[in-house]
Coordinates of C-alpha atoms in Angstrom, one line a residue:
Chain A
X7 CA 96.5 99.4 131.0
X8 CA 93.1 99.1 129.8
X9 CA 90.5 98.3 132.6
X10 CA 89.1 94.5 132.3
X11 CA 85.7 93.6 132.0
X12 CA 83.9 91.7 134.8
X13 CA 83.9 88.4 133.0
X14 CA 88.1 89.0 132.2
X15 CA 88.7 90.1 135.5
X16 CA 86.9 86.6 136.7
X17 CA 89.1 84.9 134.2
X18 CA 92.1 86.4 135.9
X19 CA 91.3 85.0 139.4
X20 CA 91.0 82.1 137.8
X21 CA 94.4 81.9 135.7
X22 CA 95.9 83.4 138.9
X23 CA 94.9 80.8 141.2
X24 CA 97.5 78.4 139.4
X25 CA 100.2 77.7 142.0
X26 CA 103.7 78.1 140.5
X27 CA 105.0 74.3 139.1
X28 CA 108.5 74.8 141.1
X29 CA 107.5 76.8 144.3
X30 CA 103.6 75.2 144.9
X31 CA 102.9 77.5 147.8
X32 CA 103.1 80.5 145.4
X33 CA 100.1 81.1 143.1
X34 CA 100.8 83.0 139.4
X35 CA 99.4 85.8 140.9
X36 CA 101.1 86.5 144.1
X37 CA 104.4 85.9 142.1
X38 CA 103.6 88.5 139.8
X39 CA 103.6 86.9 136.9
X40 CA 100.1 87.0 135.4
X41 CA 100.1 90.7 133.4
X42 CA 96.5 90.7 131.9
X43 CA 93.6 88.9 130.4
X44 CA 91.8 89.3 127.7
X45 CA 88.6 88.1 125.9
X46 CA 88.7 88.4 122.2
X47 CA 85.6 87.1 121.4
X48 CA 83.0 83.9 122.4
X49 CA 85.2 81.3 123.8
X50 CA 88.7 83.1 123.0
X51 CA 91.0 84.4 125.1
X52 CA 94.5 85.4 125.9
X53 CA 96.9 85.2 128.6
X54 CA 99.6 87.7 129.4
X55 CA 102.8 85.7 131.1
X56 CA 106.0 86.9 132.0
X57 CA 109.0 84.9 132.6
X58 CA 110.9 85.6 136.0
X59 CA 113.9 85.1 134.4
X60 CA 114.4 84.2 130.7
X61 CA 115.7 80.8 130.5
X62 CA 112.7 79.6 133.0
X63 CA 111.8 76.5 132.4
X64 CA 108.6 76.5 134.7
X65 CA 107.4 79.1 132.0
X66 CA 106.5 76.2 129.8
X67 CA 104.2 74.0 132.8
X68 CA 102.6 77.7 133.7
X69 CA 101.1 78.1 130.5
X70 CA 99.9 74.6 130.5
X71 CA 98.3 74.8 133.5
X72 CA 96.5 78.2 132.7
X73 CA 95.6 76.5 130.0
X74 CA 93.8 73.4 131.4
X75 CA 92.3 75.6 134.2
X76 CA 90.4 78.2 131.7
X77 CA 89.5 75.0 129.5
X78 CA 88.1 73.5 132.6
X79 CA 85.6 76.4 132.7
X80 CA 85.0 76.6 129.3
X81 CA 87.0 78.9 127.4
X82 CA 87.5 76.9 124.0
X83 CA 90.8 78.6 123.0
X84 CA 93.3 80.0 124.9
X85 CA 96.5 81.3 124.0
X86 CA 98.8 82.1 126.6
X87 CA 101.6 85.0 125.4
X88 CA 105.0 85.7 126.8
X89 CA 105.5 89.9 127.8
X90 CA 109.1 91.0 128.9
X91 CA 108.1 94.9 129.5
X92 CA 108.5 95.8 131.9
X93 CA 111.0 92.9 133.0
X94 CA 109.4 91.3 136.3
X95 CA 110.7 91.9 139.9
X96 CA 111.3 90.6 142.6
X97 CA 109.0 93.5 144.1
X98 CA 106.0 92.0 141.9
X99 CA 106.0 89.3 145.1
X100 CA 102.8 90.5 146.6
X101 CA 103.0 90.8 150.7
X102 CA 101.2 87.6 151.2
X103 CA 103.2 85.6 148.5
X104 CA 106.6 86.9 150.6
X105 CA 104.6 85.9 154.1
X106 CA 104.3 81.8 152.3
X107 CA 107.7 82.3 151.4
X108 CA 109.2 82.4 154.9
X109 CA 106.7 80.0 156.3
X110 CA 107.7 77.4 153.5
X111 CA 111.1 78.1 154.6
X112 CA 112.1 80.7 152.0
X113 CA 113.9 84.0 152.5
X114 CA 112.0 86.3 150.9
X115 CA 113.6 89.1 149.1
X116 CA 114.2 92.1 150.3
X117 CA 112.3 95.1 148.7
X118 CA 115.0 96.8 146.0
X119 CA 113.1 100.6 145.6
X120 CA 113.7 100.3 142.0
X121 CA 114.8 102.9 140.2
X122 CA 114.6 106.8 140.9
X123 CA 113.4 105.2 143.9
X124 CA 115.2 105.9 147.3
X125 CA 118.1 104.1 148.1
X126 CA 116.8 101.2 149.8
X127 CA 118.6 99.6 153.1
X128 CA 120.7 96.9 153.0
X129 CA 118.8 94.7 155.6
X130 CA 120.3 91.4 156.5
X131 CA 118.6 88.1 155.8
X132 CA 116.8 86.9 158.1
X133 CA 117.3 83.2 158.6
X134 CA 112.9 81.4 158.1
X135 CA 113.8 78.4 160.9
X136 CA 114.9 80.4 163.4
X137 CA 114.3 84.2 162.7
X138 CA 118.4 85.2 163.3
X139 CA 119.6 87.9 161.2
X140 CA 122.8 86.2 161.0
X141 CA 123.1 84.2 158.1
X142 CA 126.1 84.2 155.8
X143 CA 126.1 83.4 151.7
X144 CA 126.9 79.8 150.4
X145 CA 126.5 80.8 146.6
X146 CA 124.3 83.1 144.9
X147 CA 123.0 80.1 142.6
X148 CA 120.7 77.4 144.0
X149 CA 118.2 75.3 143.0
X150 CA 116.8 77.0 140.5
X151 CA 117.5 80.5 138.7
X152 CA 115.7 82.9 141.3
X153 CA 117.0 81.6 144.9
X154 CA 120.4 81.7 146.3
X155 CA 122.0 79.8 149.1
X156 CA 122.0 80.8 152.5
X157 CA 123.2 79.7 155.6
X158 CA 122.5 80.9 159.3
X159 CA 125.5 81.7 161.8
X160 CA 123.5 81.0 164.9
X161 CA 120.9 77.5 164.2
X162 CA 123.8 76.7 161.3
X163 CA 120.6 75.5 159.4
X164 CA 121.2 76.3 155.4
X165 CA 118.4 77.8 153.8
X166 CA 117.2 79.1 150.3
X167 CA 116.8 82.9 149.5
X168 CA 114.9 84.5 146.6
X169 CA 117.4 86.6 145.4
X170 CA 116.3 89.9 144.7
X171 CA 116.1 90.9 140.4
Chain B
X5 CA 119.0 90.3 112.2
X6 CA 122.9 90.4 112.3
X7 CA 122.6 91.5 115.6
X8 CA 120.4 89.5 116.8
X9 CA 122.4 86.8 115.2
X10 CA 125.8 88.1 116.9
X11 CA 124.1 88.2 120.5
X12 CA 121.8 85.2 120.4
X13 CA 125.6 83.4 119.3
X14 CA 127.1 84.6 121.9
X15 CA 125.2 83.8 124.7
X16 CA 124.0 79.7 122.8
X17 CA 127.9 79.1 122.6
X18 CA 128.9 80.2 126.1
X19 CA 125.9 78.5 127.3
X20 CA 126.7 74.9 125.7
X21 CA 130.2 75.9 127.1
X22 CA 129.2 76.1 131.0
X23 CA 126.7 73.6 130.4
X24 CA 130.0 71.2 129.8
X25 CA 131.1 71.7 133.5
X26 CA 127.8 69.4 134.6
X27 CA 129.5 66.7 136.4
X28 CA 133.2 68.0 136.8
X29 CA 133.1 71.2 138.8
X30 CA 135.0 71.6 141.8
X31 CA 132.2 71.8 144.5
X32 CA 128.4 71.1 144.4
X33 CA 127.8 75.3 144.8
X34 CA 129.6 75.8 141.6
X35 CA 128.1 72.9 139.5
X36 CA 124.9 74.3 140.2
X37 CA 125.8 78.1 139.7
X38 CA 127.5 77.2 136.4
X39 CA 124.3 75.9 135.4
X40 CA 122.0 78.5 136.4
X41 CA 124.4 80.7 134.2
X42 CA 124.2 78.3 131.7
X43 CA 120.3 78.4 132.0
X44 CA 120.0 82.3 131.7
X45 CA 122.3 82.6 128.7
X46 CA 120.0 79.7 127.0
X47 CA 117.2 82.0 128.0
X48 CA 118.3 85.1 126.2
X49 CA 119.5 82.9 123.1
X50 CA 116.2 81.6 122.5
X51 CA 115.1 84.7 122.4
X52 CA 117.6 86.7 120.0
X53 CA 117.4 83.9 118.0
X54 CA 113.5 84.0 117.7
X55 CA 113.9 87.2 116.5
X56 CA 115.5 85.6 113.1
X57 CA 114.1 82.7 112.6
X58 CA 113.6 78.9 113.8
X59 CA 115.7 78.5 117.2
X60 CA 116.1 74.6 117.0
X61 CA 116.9 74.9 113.2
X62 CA 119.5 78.1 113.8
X63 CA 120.9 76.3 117.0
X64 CA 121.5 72.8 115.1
X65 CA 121.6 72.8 111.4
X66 CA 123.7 75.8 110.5
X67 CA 127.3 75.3 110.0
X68 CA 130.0 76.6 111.6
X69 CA 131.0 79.7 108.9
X70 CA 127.2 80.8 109.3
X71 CA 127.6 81.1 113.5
X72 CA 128.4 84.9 114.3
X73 CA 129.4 84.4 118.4
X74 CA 132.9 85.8 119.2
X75 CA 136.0 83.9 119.2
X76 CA 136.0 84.5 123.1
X77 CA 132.9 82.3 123.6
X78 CA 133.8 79.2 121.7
X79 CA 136.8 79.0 124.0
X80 CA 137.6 75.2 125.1
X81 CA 137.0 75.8 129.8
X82 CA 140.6 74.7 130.4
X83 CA 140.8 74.6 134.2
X84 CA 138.2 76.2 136.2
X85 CA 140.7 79.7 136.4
X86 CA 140.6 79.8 132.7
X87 CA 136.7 79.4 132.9
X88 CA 136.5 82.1 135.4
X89 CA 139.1 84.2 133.0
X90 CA 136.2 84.2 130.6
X91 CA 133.2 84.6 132.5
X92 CA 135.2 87.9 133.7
X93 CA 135.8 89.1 130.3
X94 CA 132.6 88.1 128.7
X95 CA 130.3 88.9 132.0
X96 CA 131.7 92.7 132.0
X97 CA 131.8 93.2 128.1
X98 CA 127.4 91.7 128.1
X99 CA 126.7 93.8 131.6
X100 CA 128.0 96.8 129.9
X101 CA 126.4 96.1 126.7
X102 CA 123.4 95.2 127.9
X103 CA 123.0 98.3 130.3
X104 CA 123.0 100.6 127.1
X105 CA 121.0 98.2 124.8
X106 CA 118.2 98.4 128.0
X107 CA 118.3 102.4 128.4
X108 CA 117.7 103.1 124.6
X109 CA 114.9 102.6 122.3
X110 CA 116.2 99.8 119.7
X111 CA 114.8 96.4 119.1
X112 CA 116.7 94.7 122.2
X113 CA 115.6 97.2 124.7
X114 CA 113.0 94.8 126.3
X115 CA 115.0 91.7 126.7
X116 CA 118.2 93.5 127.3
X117 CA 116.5 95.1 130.5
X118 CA 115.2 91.9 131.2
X119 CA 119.0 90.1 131.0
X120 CA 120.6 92.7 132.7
X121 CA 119.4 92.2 135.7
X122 CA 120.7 88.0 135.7
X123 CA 124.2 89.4 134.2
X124 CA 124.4 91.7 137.1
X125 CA 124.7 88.0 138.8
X126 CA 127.3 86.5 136.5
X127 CA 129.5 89.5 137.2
X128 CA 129.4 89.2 140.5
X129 CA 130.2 85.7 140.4
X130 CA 133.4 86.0 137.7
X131 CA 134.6 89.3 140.2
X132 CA 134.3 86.9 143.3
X133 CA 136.1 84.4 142.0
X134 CA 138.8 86.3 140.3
X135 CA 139.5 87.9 143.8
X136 CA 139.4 84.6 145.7
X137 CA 141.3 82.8 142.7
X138 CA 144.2 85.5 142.9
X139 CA 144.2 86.5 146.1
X140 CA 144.4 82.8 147.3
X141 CA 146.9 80.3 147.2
X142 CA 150.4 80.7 145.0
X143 CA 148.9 77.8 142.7
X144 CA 145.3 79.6 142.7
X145 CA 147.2 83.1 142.0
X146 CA 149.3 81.1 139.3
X147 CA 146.5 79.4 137.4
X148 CA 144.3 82.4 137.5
X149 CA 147.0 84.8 136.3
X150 CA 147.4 81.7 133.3
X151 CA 143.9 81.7 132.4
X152 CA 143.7 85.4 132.5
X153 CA 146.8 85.9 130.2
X154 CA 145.7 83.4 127.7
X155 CA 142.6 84.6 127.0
X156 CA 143.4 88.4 126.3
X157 CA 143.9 88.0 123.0
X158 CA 140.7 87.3 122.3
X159 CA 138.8 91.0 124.0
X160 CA 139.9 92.7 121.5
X161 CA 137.2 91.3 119.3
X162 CA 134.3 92.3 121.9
X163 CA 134.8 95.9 120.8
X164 CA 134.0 95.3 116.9
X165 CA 131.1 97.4 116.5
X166 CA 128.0 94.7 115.6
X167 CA 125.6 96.5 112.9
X168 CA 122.4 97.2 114.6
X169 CA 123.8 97.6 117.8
X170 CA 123.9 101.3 118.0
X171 CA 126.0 101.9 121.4
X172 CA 129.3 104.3 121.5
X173 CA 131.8 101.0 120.7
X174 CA 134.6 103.2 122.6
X175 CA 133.0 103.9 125.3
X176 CA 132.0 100.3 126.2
X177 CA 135.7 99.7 126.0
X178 CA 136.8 102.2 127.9
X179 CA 134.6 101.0 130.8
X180 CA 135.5 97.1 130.4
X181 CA 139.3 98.4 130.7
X182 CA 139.0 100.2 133.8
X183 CA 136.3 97.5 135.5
X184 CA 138.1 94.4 134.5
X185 CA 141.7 96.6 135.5
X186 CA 140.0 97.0 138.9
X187 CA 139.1 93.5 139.9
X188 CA 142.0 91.8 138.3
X189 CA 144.6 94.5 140.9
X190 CA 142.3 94.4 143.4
X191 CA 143.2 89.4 143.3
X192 CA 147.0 91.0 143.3
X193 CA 146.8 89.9 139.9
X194 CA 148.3 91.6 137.3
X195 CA 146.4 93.0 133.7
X196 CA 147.6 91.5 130.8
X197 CA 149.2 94.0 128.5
X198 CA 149.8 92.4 125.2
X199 CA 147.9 93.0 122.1
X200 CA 143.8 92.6 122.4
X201 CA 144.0 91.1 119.2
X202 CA 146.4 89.8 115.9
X203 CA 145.3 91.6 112.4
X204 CA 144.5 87.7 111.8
X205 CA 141.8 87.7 114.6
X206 CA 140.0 91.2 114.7
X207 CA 136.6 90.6 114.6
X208 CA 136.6 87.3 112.6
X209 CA 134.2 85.6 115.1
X210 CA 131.9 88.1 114.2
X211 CA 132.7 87.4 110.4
X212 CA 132.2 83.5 110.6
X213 CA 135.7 82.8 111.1
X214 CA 136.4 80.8 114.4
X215 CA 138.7 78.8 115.9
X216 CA 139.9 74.6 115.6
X217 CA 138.1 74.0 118.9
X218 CA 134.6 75.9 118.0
X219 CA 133.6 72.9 115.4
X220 CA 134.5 70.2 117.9
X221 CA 132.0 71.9 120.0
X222 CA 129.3 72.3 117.4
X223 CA 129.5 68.3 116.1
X224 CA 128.9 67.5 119.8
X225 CA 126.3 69.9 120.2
X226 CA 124.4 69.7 117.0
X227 CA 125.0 65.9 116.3
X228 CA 121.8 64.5 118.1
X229 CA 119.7 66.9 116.1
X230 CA 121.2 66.1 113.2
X231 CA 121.3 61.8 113.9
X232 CA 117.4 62.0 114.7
X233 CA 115.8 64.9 113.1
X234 CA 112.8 66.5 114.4
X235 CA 113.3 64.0 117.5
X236 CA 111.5 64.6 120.7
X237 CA 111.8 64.0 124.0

């Protein structure tokens, strides 16, 4: 990856302040979702985005906001561009975005090694009310595309997970 | 582009398929899961379909000869064992395909890696339910064994090699056999064993020929388009 320039990287922290449209206690950035910026020129620049999955609707509101937020500090044109390599992970949720997660009563998922990597553990899920390891799959589809639905054994409290891709 | 064409029908018509469940499904867990699948084959379709032209204009103005999606697909969901029966056979067939399209070099590698990993999800939902379908009650065990049977003539198809898609065809078969085998003994079900496929039907999905119920499907789906065009919501 080519290294970005002061005022890019600037434009970055900007672009990756925008809290995801479905889950508002993530920003872009701590999802992992923001893969570069780049300034072509006075007052042009693009936006790197990749989809967590690829029928996401939030995709469409992300770009939107990135948009309104670099035109709120002055870029005249932005174009925001969808990447799919390399295909986004759950492992691209940085330690603090996984830490919101669980505090916005989220599972967060579990790291998955990716591959070559070692063989990861199959930890259990731990349950965000009440911190119980014992919790039990509802369905692996919830309310949207990337969580699944938990429930715990012990507080019997249901709960979403972010399934691990 | 006949690839793209092939795949992007394939996952737009099972997509418009599930998305028919909204409102009638069992339980509240599957309404939602069927649309989340729904929702990631509408994903990848826009997407093979950008590679050829126009989505909205490929989606809703071609006619039914010109869609290349396999007979499998187009499938009217029956009961939900019969629906199951096909996300089995279609989940497997795309999970395999997909896994070789991802760990070569051709024009799909990017997105196939990308799909792969939500497939992996649909499998796991079809396997789960064919096991707690057939190795549940005798009228679960019944229905699934039903929906399994009447769809078999229609995998024969998934095997036609695509142009463009440059993946040993055999191969990919052989693997579908033994993993949709395994699941299907493991529900105390038992394999279909009659032909794949009729001379009439080999690969005719793939050809433009489909089936009575495939242009009921496309006047429901396309007819909005077509009754307001260039509408918005």
């Amino acid at each position: 990856m080519v290294t970005e320039t002061l005022l890019e990287a600037e434009l970055h922290r900007l672009a990756g302040s925008v809290p995801d449209p479905e889950l508002p206690v993530l920003t872009l950035d701590e999802l992992g979702v923001l893969r570069g910026v780049r300034v072509h020129g006075p007052d042009k620049v693009t936006v790197q985005l990749t989809p967590t999955y690829t029928g996401c609707p939030a995709i469409e509101a992300m770009s939107a906001d990135i948009e309104r937020v670099l035109h709120e500090h002055g870029v005249a044109e932005v174009s925001v561009v969808t990447v799919l390599a390399p295909a986004w992970s759950t492992d691209d949720i940085s330690d603090e975005g996984r830490r919101k997660l669980a505090e916005f009563g989220i599972a967060p998922p579990r790291h998955s090694g990716g591959p070559g990597g070692p063989v990861p553990l199959t930890l259990s899920v731990r349950c965000p009310h009440c911190g119980s390891t014992d919790t039990e799959l509802l369905s692996r589809f919830s309310s949207t595309a990337c969580k699944a639905l938990r429930r715990c054994v012990d507080c019997r409290e249901p709960f979403d997970h972010f399934k691990e891709l | 582009m006949s690839a793209a064409l092939a795949l992007g029908d394939d996952a737009l018509v099972l997509s418009h398929r599930l998305g028919e469940w909204a409102g009638h499904a069992p339980v509240l867990e599957e309404e939602v899961a069927l649309a989340n699948i729904a929702l990631d084959l509408l994903g990848q379709a826009r997407m093979l379909l950008s590679f050829v032209g126009d989505e909205d204009e490929l989606a809703f103005l071609r006619e039914e000869r010109s869609f290349r999606n396999l007979q499998l697909v187009e499938q009217p969901n029956g009961d939900f064992a019969h629906t199951i029966a096909r996300q089995l056979y279609f989940s497997v067939y795309q999970h395999l395909l997909y896994e070789r399209l991802a760990a070569g070099e051709g024009e799909f590698a990017d997105l196939a890696a990308k799909a792969v990993k939500e497939v992996a999800y649909h499998r796991d939902h079809a396997e789960q339910w064919v096991l707690r379908l057939g190795d549940g009650t005798a009228e679960s065990h019944e229905r699934m064994q039903r929906g399994l049977d009447g769809l078999w003539r229609f995998t024969g198809e998934l095997f036609e090699p695509v142009e463009g898609v440059d993946v040993d065809w055999q191969a990919l078969r052989d693997g579908w056999l033994a993993a949709v085998t395994s699941v299907v003994e493991r529900a105390t079900l038992t394999p279909p064993s009659g032909p794949q496929s009729g001379a009439w039907a080999a690969g005719a999905g793939r050809q433009g020929l489909h089936t009575e119920p495939f242009g009921k499907m496309l006047a429901e789906m396309q007819h909005l388009h077509r009754s307001h065009p260039g509408a918005s919501w």
